[in-house]
mmCIF file of C-alpha atoms in Angstrom:
data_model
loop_
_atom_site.group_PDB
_atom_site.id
_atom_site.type_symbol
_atom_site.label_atom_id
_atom_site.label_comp_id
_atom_site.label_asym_id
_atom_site.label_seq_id
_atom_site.Cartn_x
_atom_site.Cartn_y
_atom_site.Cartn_z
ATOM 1 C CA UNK A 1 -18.415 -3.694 -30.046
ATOM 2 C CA UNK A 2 -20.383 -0.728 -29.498
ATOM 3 C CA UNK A 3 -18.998 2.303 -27.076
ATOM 4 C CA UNK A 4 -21.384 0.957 -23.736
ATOM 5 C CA UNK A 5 -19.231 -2.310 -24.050
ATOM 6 C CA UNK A 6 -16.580 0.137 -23.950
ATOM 7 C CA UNK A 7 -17.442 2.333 -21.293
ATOM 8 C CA UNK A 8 -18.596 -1.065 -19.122
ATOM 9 C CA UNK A 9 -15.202 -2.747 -19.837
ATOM 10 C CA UNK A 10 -13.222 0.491 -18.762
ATOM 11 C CA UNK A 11 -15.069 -0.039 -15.106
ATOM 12 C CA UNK A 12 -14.477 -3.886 -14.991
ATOM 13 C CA UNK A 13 -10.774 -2.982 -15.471
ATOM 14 C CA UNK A 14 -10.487 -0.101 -12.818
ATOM 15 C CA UNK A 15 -13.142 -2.422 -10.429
ATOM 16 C CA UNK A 16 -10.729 -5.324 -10.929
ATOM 17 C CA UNK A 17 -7.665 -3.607 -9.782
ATOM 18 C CA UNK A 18 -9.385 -2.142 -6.953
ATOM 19 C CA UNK A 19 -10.364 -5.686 -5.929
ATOM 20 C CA UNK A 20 -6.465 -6.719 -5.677
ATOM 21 C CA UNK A 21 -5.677 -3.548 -3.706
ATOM 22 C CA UNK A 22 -8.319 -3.853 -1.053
ATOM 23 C CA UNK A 23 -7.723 -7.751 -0.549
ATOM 24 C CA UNK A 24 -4.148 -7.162 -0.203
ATOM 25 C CA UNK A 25 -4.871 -4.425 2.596
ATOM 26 C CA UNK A 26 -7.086 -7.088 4.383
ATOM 27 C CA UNK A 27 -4.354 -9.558 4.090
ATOM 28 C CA UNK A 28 -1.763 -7.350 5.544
ATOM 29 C CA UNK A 29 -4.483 -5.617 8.308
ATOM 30 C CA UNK A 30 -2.262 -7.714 11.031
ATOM 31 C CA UNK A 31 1.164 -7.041 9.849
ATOM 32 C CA UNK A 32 3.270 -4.134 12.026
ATOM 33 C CA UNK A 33 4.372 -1.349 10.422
ATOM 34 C CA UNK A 34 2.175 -2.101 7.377
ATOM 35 C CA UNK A 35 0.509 0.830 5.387
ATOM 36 C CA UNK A 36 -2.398 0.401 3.325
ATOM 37 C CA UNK A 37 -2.009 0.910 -0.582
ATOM 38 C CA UNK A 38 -5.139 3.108 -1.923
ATOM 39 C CA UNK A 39 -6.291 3.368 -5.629
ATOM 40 C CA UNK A 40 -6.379 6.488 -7.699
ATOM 41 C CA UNK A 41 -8.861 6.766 -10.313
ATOM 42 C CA UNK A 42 -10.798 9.235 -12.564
ATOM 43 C CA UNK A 43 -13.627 9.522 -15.028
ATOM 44 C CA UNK A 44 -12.611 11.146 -18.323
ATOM 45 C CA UNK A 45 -14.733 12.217 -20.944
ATOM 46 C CA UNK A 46 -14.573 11.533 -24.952
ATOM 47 C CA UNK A 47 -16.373 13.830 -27.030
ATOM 48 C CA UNK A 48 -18.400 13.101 -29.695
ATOM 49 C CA UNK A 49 -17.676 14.734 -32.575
ATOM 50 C CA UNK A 50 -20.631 12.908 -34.824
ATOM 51 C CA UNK A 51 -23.271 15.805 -35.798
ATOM 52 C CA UNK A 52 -25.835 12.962 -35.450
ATOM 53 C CA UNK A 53 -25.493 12.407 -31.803
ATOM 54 C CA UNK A 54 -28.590 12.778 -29.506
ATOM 55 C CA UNK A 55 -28.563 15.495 -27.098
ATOM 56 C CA UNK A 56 -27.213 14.985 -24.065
ATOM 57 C CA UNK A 57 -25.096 12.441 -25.421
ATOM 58 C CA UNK A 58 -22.146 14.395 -26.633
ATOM 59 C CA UNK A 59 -19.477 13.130 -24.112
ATOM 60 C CA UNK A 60 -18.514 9.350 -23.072
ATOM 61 C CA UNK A 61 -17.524 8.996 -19.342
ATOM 62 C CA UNK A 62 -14.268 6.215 -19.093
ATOM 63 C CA UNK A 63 -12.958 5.084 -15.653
ATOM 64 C CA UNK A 64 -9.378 5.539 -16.345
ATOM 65 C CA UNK A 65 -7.249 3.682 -12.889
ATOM 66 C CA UNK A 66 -4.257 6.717 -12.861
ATOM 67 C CA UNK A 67 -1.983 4.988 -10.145
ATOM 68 C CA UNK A 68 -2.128 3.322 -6.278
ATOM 69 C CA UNK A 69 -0.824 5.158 -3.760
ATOM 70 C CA UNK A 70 0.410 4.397 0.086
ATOM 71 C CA UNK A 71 -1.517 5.766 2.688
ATOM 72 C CA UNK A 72 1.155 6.943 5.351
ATOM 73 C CA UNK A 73 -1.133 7.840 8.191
ATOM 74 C CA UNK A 74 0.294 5.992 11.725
ATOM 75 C CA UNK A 75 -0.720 2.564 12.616
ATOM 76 C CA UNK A 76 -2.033 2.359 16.255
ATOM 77 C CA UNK A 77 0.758 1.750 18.894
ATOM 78 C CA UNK A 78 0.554 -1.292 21.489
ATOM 79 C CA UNK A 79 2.482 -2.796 23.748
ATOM 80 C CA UNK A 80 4.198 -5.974 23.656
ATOM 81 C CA UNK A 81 7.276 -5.912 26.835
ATOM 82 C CA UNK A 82 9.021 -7.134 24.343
ATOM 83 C CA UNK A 83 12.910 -5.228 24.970
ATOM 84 C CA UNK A 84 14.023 -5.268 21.164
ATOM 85 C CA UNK A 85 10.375 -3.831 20.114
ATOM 86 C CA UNK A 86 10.605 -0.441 18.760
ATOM 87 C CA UNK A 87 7.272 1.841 17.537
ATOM 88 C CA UNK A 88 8.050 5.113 16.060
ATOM 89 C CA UNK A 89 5.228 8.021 17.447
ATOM 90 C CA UNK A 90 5.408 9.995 14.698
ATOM 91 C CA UNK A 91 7.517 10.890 11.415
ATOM 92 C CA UNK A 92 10.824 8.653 10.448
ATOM 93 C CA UNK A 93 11.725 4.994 9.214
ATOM 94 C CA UNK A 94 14.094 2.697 10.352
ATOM 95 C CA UNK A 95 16.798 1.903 8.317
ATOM 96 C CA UNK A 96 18.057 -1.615 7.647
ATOM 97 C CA UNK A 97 20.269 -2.992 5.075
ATOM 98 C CA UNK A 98 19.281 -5.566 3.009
ATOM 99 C CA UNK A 99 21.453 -7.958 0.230
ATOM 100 C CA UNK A 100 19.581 -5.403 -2.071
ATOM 101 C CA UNK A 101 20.440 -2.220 -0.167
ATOM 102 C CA UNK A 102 19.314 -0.134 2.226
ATOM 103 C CA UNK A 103 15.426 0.029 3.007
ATOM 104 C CA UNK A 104 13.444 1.787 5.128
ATOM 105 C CA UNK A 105 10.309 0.437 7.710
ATOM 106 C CA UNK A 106 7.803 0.839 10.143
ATOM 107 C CA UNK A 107 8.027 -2.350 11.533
ATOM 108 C CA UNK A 108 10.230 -2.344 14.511
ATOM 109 C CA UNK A 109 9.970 -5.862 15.539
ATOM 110 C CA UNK A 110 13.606 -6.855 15.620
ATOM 111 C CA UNK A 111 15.727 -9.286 17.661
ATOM 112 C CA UNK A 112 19.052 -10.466 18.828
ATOM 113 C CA UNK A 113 20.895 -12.583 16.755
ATOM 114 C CA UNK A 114 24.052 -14.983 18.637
ATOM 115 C CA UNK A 115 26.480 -12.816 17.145
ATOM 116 C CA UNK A 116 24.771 -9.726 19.096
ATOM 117 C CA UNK A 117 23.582 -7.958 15.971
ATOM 118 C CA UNK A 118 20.205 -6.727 15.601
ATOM 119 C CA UNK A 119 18.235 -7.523 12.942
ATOM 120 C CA UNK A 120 14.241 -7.877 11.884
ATOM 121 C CA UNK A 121 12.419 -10.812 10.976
ATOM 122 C CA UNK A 122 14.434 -10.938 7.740
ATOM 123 C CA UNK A 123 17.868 -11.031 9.050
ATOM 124 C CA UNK A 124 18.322 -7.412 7.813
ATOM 125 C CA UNK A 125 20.215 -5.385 10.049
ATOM 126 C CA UNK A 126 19.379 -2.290 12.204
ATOM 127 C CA UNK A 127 21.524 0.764 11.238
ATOM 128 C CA UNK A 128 22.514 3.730 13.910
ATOM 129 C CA UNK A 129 22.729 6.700 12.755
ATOM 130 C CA UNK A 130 25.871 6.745 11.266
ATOM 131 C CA UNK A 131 24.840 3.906 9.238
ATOM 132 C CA UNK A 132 26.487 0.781 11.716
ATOM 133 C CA UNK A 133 25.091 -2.017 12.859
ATOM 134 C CA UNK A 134 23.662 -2.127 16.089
ATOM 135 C CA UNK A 135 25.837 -4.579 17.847
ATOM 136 C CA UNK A 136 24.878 -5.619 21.550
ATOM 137 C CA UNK A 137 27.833 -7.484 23.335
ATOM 138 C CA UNK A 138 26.996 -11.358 24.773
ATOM 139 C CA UNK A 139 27.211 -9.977 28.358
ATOM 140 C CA UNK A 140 24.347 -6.972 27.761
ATOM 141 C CA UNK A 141 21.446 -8.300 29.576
ATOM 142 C CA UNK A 142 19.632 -5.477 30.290
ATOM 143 C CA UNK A 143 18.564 -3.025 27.308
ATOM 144 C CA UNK A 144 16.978 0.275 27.536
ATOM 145 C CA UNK A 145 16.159 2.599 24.314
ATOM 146 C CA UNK A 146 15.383 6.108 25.127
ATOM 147 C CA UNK A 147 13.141 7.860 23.572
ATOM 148 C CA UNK A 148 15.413 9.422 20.648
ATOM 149 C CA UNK A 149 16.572 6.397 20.386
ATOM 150 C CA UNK A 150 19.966 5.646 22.198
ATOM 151 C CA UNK A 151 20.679 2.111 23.457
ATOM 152 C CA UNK A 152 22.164 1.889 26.581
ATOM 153 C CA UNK A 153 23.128 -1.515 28.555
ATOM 154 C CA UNK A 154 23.997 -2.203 32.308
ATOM 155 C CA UNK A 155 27.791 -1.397 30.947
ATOM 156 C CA UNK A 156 27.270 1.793 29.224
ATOM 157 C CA UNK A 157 25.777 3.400 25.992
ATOM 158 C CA UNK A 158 26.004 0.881 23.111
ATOM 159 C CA UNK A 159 24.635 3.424 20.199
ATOM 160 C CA UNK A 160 21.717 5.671 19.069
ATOM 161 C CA UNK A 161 19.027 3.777 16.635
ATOM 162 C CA UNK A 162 18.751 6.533 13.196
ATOM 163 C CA UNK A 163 15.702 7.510 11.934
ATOM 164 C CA UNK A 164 15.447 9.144 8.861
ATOM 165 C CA UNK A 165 12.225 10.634 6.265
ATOM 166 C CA UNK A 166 12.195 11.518 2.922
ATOM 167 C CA UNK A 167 10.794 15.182 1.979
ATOM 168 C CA UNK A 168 8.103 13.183 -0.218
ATOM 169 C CA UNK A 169 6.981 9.767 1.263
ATOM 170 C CA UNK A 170 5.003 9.215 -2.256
ATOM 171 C CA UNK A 171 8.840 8.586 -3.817
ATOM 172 C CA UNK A 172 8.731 5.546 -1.296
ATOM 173 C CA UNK A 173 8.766 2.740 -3.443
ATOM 174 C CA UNK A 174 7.080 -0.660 -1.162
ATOM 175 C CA UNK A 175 8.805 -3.577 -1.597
ATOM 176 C CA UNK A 176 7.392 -6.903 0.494
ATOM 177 C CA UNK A 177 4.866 -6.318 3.382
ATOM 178 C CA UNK A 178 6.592 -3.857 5.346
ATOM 179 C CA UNK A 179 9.941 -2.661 3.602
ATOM 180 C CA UNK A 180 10.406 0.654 1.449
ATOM 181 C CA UNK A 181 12.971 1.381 -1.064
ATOM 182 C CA UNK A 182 13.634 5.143 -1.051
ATOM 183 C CA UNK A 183 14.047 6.464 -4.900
ATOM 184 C CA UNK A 184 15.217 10.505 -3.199
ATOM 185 C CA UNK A 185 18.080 11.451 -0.796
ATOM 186 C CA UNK A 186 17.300 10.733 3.065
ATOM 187 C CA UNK A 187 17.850 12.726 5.803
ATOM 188 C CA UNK A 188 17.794 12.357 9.883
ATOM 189 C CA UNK A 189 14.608 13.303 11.770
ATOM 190 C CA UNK A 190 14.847 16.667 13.555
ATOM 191 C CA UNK A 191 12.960 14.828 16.497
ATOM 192 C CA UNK A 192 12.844 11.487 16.890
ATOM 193 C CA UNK A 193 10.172 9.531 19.054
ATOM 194 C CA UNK A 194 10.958 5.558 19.710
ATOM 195 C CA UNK A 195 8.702 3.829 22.456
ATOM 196 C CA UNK A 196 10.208 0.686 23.183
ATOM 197 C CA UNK A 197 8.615 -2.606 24.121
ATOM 198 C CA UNK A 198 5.776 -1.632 21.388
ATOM 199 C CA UNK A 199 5.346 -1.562 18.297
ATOM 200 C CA UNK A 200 3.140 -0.115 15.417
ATOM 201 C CA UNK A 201 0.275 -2.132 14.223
ATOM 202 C CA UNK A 202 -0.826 -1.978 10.461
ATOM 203 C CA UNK A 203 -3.291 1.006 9.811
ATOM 204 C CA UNK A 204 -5.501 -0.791 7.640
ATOM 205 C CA UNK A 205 -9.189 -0.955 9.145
ATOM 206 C CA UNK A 206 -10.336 -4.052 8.856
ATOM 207 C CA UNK A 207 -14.186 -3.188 8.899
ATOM 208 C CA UNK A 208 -13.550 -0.066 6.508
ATOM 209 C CA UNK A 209 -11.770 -2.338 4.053
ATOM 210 C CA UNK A 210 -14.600 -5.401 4.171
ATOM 211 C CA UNK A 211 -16.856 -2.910 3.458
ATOM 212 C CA UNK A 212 -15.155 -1.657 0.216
ATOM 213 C CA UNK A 213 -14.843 -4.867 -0.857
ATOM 214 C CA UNK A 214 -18.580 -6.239 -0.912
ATOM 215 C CA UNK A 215 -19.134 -2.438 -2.578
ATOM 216 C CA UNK A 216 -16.043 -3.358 -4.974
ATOM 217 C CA UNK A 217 -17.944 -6.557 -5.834
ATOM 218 C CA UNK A 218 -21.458 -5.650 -5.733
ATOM 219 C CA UNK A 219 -20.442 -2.788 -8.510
ATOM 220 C CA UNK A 220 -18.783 -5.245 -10.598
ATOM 221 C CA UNK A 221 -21.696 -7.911 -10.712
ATOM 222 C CA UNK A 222 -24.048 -4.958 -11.736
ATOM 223 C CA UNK A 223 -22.005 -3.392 -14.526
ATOM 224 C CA UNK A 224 -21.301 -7.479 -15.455
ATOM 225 C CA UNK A 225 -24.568 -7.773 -15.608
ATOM 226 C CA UNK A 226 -24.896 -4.630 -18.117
ATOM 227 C CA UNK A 227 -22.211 -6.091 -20.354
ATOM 228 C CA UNK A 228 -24.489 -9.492 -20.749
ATOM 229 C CA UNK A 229 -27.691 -7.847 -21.223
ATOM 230 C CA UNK A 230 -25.643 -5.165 -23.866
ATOM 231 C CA UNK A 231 -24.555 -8.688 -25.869
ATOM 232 C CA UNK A 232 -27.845 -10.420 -25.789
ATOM 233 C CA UNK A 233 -29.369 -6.914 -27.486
ATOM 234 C CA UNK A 234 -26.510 -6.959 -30.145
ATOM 235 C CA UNK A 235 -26.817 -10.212 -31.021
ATOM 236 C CA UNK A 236 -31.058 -9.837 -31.143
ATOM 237 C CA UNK A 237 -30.168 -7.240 -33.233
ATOM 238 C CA UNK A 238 -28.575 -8.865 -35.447
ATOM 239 C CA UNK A 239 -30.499 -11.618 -36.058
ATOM 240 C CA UNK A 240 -33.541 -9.516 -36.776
ATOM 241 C CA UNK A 241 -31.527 -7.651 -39.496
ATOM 242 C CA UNK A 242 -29.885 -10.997 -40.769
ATOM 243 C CA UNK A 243 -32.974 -12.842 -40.706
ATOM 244 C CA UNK A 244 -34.677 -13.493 -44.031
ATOM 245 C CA UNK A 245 -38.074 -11.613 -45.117
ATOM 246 C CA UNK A 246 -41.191 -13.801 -44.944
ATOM 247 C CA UNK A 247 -42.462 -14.373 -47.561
#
């Protein structure tokens, strides 16, 4: 295997990972609070330490995929009326625990359960800010979040909803569709925004991604392409050099 094969097979690899990012983004493009995962990658160069090698041709360019990446950037906000819909405008997480621990999301679709906790989609309960369970009693009807966050019923305050950040979201390890594991210490948001009755809609662009991913394909048919034609020359090659002398 000569070092094009190489070279071609170091882009298949990179183009193939690429491929599973972007059709995960498009698969998640309707799910709230999602954030898109993006693809690090570089070239890097081998040189050629064979005195024979033609000019120009001293270094060998290899597509090396480094590490993905989530792209934090806010999901647009809409509204839904729905009471126990939260959006976040701005930085922070919510904070739910789960039978694993405590995660953090974007996804502030949550409801009530019969016992008056609540929880997401999962069953994972909301936390306050001192780490409780948000606990509404069976004769709240009417709920009203304020905009930092405190719950208040037609009988009186029932708790404040905690947001917190991490000083580097990259440490954010994504776990699911819409759930983060933090892997550094967490602390309260200096300022917290909630809007309720919305929430936060992925921030994956739909168009942006289809278009990567006819580009993401379109690249790996070509250099496909260049690893069959690379094969048929070897193997012409050695046939002519195998073949016997006529006589």
């Amino acid at each position: 295997m000569d070092n094009t094969t190489y070279i071609a097979l170091s882009r298949i690899d990179v183009l193939t990972r690429a491929l599973d990012v972007t059709a995960n983004n498009l698969a998640n493009a309707n799910t709230d609070g999602y954030k898109a995962t993006r693809q690090l990658f570089s070239e890097y160069l081998v040189h050629q330490n064979d005195v024979h090698t033609p000019a120009g041709e001293k270094d060998e360019a290899y597509t090396q995929d480094k590490a993905t990446y989530q792209d934090h950037l806010q999901g647009a906000l809409r509204q839904t009326g729905n009471p126990t819909d939260f959006a976040i405008n701005g930085e922070g997480y919510f904070t739910v625990r789960t039978t694993q621990g405590i995660r953090l999301t974007r996804n502030g679709q949550f409801h009530r359960r019969l016992d008056g906790t609540v929880v997401d989609g999962s069953g994972n309960p909301i936390l306050d800010n001192n780490g409780r369970h948000l606990v509404l009693q069976q004769q709240d009807d009417v709920l009203s979040v304020a905009s930092d966050g405190t719950i208040s019923t037609e009988n009186g305050m029932v708790g404040t909803i905690g947001l917190v950040t991490v000083d580097n979201l990259q440490t954010l390890v994504p776990e699911g569709n819409y759930l983060l594991r933090p892997t550094a210490r967490t602390h309260a948001v200096a300022r917290p925004e909630i809007r309720q009755g919305m929430l936060e809609s992925s921030n994956v662009n739909p168009v942006s991604e289809t278009t990567k991913l006819v580009e993401i394909q379109r690249d790996y048919d070509l250099t496909f392409q260049l690893l069959q034609t690379e094969s048929t020359r070897n193997m012409n090659a050695i046939d002519k050099i195998t073949a016997e002398p006529m006589s």
